[in-house]
Short mmCIF file of C-alpha atoms in Angstrom, two decimals:
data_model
loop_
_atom_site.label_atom_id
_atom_site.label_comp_id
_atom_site.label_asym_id
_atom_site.label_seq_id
_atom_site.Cartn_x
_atom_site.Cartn_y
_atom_site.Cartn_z
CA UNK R 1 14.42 139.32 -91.83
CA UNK R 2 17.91 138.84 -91.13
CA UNK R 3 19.27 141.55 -94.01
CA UNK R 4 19.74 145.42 -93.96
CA UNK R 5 18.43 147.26 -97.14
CA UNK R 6 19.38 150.45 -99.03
CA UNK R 7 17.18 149.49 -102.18
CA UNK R 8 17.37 145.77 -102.17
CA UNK R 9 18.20 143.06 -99.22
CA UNK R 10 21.52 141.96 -97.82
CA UNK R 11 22.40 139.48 -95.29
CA UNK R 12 23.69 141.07 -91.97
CA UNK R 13 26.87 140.76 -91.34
CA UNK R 14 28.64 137.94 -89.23
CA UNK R 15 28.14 138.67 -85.28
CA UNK R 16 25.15 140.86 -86.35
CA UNK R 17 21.63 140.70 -86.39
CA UNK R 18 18.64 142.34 -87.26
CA UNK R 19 14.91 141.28 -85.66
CA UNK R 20 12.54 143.22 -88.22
CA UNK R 21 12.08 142.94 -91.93
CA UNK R 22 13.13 145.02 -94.06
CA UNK R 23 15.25 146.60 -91.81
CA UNK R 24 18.16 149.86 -92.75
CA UNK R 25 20.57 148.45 -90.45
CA UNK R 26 21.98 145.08 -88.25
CA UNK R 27 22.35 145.29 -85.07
CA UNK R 28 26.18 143.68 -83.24
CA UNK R 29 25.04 141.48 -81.27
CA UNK R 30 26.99 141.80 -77.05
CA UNK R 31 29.33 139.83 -74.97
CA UNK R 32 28.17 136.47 -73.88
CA UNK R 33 26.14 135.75 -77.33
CA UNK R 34 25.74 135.01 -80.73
CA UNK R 35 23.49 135.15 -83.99
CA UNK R 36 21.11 132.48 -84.02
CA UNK R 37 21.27 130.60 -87.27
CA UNK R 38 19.21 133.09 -89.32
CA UNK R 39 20.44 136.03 -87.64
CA UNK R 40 17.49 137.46 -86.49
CA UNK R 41 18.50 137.37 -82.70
CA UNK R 42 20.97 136.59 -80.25
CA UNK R 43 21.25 133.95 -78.18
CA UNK R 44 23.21 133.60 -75.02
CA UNK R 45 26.02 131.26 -74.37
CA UNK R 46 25.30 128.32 -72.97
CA UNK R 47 26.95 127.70 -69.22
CA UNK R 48 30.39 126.25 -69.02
CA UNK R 49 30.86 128.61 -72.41
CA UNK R 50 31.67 132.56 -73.05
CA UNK R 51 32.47 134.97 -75.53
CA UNK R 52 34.19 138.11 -74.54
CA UNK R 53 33.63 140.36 -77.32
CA UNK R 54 30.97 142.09 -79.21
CA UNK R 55 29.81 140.16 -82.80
CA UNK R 56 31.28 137.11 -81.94
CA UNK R 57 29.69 134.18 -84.11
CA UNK R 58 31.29 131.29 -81.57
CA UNK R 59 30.40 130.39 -78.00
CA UNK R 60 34.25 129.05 -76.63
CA UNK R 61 34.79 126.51 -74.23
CA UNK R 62 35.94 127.16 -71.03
CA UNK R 63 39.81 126.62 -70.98
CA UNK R 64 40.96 123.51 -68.85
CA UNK R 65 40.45 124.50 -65.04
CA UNK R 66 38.09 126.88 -65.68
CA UNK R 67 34.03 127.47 -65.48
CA UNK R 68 30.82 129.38 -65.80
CA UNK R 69 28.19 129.17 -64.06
CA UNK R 70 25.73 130.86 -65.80
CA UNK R 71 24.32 131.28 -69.76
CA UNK R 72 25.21 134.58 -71.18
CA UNK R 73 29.23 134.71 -69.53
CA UNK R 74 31.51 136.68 -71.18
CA UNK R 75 34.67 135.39 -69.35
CA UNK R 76 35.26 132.07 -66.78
CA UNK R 77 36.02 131.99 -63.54
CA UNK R 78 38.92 129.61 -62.66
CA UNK R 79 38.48 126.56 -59.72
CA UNK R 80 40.18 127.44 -56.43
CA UNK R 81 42.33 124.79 -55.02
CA UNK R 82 40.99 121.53 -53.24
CA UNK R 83 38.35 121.74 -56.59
CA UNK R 84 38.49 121.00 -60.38
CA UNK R 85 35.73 121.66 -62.64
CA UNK R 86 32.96 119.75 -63.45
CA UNK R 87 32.78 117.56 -67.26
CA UNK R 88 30.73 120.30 -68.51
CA UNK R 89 32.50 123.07 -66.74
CA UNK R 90 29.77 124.64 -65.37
CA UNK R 91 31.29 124.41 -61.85
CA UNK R 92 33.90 123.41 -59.79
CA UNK R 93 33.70 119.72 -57.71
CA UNK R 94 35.43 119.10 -54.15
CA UNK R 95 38.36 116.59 -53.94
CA UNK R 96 37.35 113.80 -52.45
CA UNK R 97 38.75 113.11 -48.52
CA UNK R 98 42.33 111.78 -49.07
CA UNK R 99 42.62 113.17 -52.24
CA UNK R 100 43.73 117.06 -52.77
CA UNK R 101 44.65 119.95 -55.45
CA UNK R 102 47.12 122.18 -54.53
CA UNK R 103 46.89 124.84 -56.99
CA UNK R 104 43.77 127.22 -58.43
CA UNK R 105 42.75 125.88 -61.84
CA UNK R 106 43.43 122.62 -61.63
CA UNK R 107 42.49 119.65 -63.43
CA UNK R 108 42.65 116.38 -61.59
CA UNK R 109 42.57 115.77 -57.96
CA UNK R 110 45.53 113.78 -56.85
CA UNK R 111 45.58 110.59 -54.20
CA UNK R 112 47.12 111.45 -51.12
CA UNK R 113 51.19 110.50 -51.41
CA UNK R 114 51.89 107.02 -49.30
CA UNK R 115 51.38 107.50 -45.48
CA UNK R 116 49.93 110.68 -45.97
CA UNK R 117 46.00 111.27 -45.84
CA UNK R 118 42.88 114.25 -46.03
CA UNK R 119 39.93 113.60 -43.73
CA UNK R 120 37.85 116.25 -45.93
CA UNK R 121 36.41 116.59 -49.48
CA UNK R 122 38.33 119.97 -50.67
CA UNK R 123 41.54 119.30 -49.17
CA UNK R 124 44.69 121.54 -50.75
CA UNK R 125 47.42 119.07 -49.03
CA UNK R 126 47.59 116.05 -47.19
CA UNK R 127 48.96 115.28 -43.65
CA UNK R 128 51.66 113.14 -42.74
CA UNK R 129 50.16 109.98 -39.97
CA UNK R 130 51.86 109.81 -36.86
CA UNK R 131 54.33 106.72 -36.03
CA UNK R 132 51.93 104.55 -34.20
CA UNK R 133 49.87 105.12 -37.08
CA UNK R 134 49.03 104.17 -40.79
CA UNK R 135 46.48 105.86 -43.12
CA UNK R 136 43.24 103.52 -43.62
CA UNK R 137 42.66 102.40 -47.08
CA UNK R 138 40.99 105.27 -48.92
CA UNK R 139 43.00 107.95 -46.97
CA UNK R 140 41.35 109.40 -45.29
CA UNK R 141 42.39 109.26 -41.70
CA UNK R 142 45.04 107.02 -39.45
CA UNK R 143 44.74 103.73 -37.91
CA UNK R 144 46.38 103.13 -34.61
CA UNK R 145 49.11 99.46 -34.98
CA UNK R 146 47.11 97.31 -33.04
CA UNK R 147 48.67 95.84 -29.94
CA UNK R 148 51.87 93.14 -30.97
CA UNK R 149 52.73 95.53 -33.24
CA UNK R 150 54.31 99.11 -33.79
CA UNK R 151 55.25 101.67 -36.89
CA UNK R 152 58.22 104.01 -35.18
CA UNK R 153 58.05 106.76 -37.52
CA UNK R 154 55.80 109.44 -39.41
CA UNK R 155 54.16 108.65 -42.58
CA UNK R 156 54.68 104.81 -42.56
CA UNK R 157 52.73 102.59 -44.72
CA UNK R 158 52.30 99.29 -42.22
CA UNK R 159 52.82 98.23 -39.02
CA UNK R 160 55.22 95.40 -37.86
CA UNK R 161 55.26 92.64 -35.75
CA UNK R 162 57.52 93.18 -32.70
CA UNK R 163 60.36 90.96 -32.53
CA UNK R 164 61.08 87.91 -30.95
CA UNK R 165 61.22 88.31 -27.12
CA UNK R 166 59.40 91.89 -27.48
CA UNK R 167 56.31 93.00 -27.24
CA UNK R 168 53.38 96.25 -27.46
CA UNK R 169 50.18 95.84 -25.05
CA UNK R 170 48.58 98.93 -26.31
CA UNK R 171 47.23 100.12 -29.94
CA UNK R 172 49.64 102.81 -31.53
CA UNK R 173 52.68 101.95 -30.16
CA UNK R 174 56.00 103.28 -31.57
CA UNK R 175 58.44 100.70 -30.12
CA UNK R 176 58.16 97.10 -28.64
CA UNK R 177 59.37 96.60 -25.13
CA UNK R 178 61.74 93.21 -24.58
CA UNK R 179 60.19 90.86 -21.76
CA UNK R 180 62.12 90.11 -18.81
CA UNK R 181 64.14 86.84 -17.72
CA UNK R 182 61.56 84.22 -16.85
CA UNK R 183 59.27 85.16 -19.29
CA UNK R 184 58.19 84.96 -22.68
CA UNK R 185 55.61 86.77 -25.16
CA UNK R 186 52.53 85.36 -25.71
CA UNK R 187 51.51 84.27 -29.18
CA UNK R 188 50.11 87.60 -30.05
CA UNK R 189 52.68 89.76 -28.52
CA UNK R 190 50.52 91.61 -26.35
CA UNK R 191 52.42 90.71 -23.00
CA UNK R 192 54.85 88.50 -21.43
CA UNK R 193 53.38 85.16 -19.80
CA UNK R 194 55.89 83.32 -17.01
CA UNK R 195 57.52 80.40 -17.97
CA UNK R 196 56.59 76.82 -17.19
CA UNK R 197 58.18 75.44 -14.52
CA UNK R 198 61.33 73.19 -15.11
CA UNK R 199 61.99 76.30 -18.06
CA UNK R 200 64.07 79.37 -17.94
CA UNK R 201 64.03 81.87 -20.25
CA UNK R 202 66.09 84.22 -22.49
CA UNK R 203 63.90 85.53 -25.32
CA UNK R 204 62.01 81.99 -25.44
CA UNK R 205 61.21 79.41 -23.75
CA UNK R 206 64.13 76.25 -23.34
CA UNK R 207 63.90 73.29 -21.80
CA UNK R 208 66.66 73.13 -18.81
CA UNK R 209 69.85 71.03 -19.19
CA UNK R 210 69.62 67.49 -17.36
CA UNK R 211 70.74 67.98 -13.60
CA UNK R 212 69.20 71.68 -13.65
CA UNK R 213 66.20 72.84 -12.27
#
């Protein structure tokens, strides 16, 4: 098994194989297999592998961004964007929310850039956060500043304290508002409380000069 014969045996060929004994002739083995190691049959390619020709003797590898899905393939099929293949390349794997691919066969799914994020696993870009807004620590989405503080433009990476004399009652803000004579911010910045009496006020509370009131 495994030779030819005219009038004595001989050992098929490479990429051929023959599955009786004594037989006249090999047989090429197809696309998407190879000899086994005694050459009396083909066996298909494992998944994730191929061989696109006839009497191959080598199941290859899918190249980098690539796959198969199923034993036997005589080409791969390469991963769309928002995916990258799997460590065997037998498939292709979403990007994870607030990370992304932007291109078909690629190999590594990149973080979202700084103040950008991806709310779903497959994503081929990210989106820039609103000012009010910074993304949440895996990227994902946007957290609204919370009241005191503000971010006043798109894709910002933290929010800030208003300044002295100002202040934001409401999450999200984009600016701080200034509080008016006779009153100051509260310790949180959330509002503007009156001043004590015997006070007056610019930005802060001071204590009036003697003879004032």
């Amino acid at each position: 098994t495994g030779n030819n014969s005219d009038s004595s045996q001989y050992k098929c060929q490479k990429g051929y194989y023959s599955d009786k004994e004594c037989s006249t002739s090999c047989t090429l083995c197809p696309a998407g297999t190879v000899p086994n190691y005694y050459q009396t049959k083909c066996n298909k390619c494992d998944a994730g592998k191929y061989s696109n020709y006839s009497g191959s003797t080598w199941c290859y590898e899918c190249p980098k961004g690539y796959y198969s899905s199923e034993s036997g393939s005589i080409s791969c099929s390469i991963c769309p964007a928002g995916t990258v293949p799997n460590y065997y390349r037998t498939g292709c794997n979403k990007c994870l929310a607030g990370k992304y691919s932007n291109s078909s066969g690629s190999t590594s799914c990149y973080q979202c850039p700084k103040g950008y994020y991806s709310p779903k696993e497959g994503s081929i870009s990210c989106t820039i956060c609103p000012a009010g807004t910074v993304p949440n620590y895996y990227q994902t989405g946007c957290i609204k500043c919370s009241a005191g503080k503000y971010s006043n433009y798109s894709g910002s990476t933290s929010c800030y304290e208003c300044p002295a004399g100002y202040y934001s009652s409401e999450e999200g803000s984009t600016s701080c508002t200034i509080c008016p004579p006779g009153t100051v911010t509260n310790y949180y910045q959330t509002g503007c409380n009156k001043c004590d009496t015997g006070n007056n006020s610019d930005s802060s509370q001071y204590k009036c000069q003697k003879g004032y009131y």
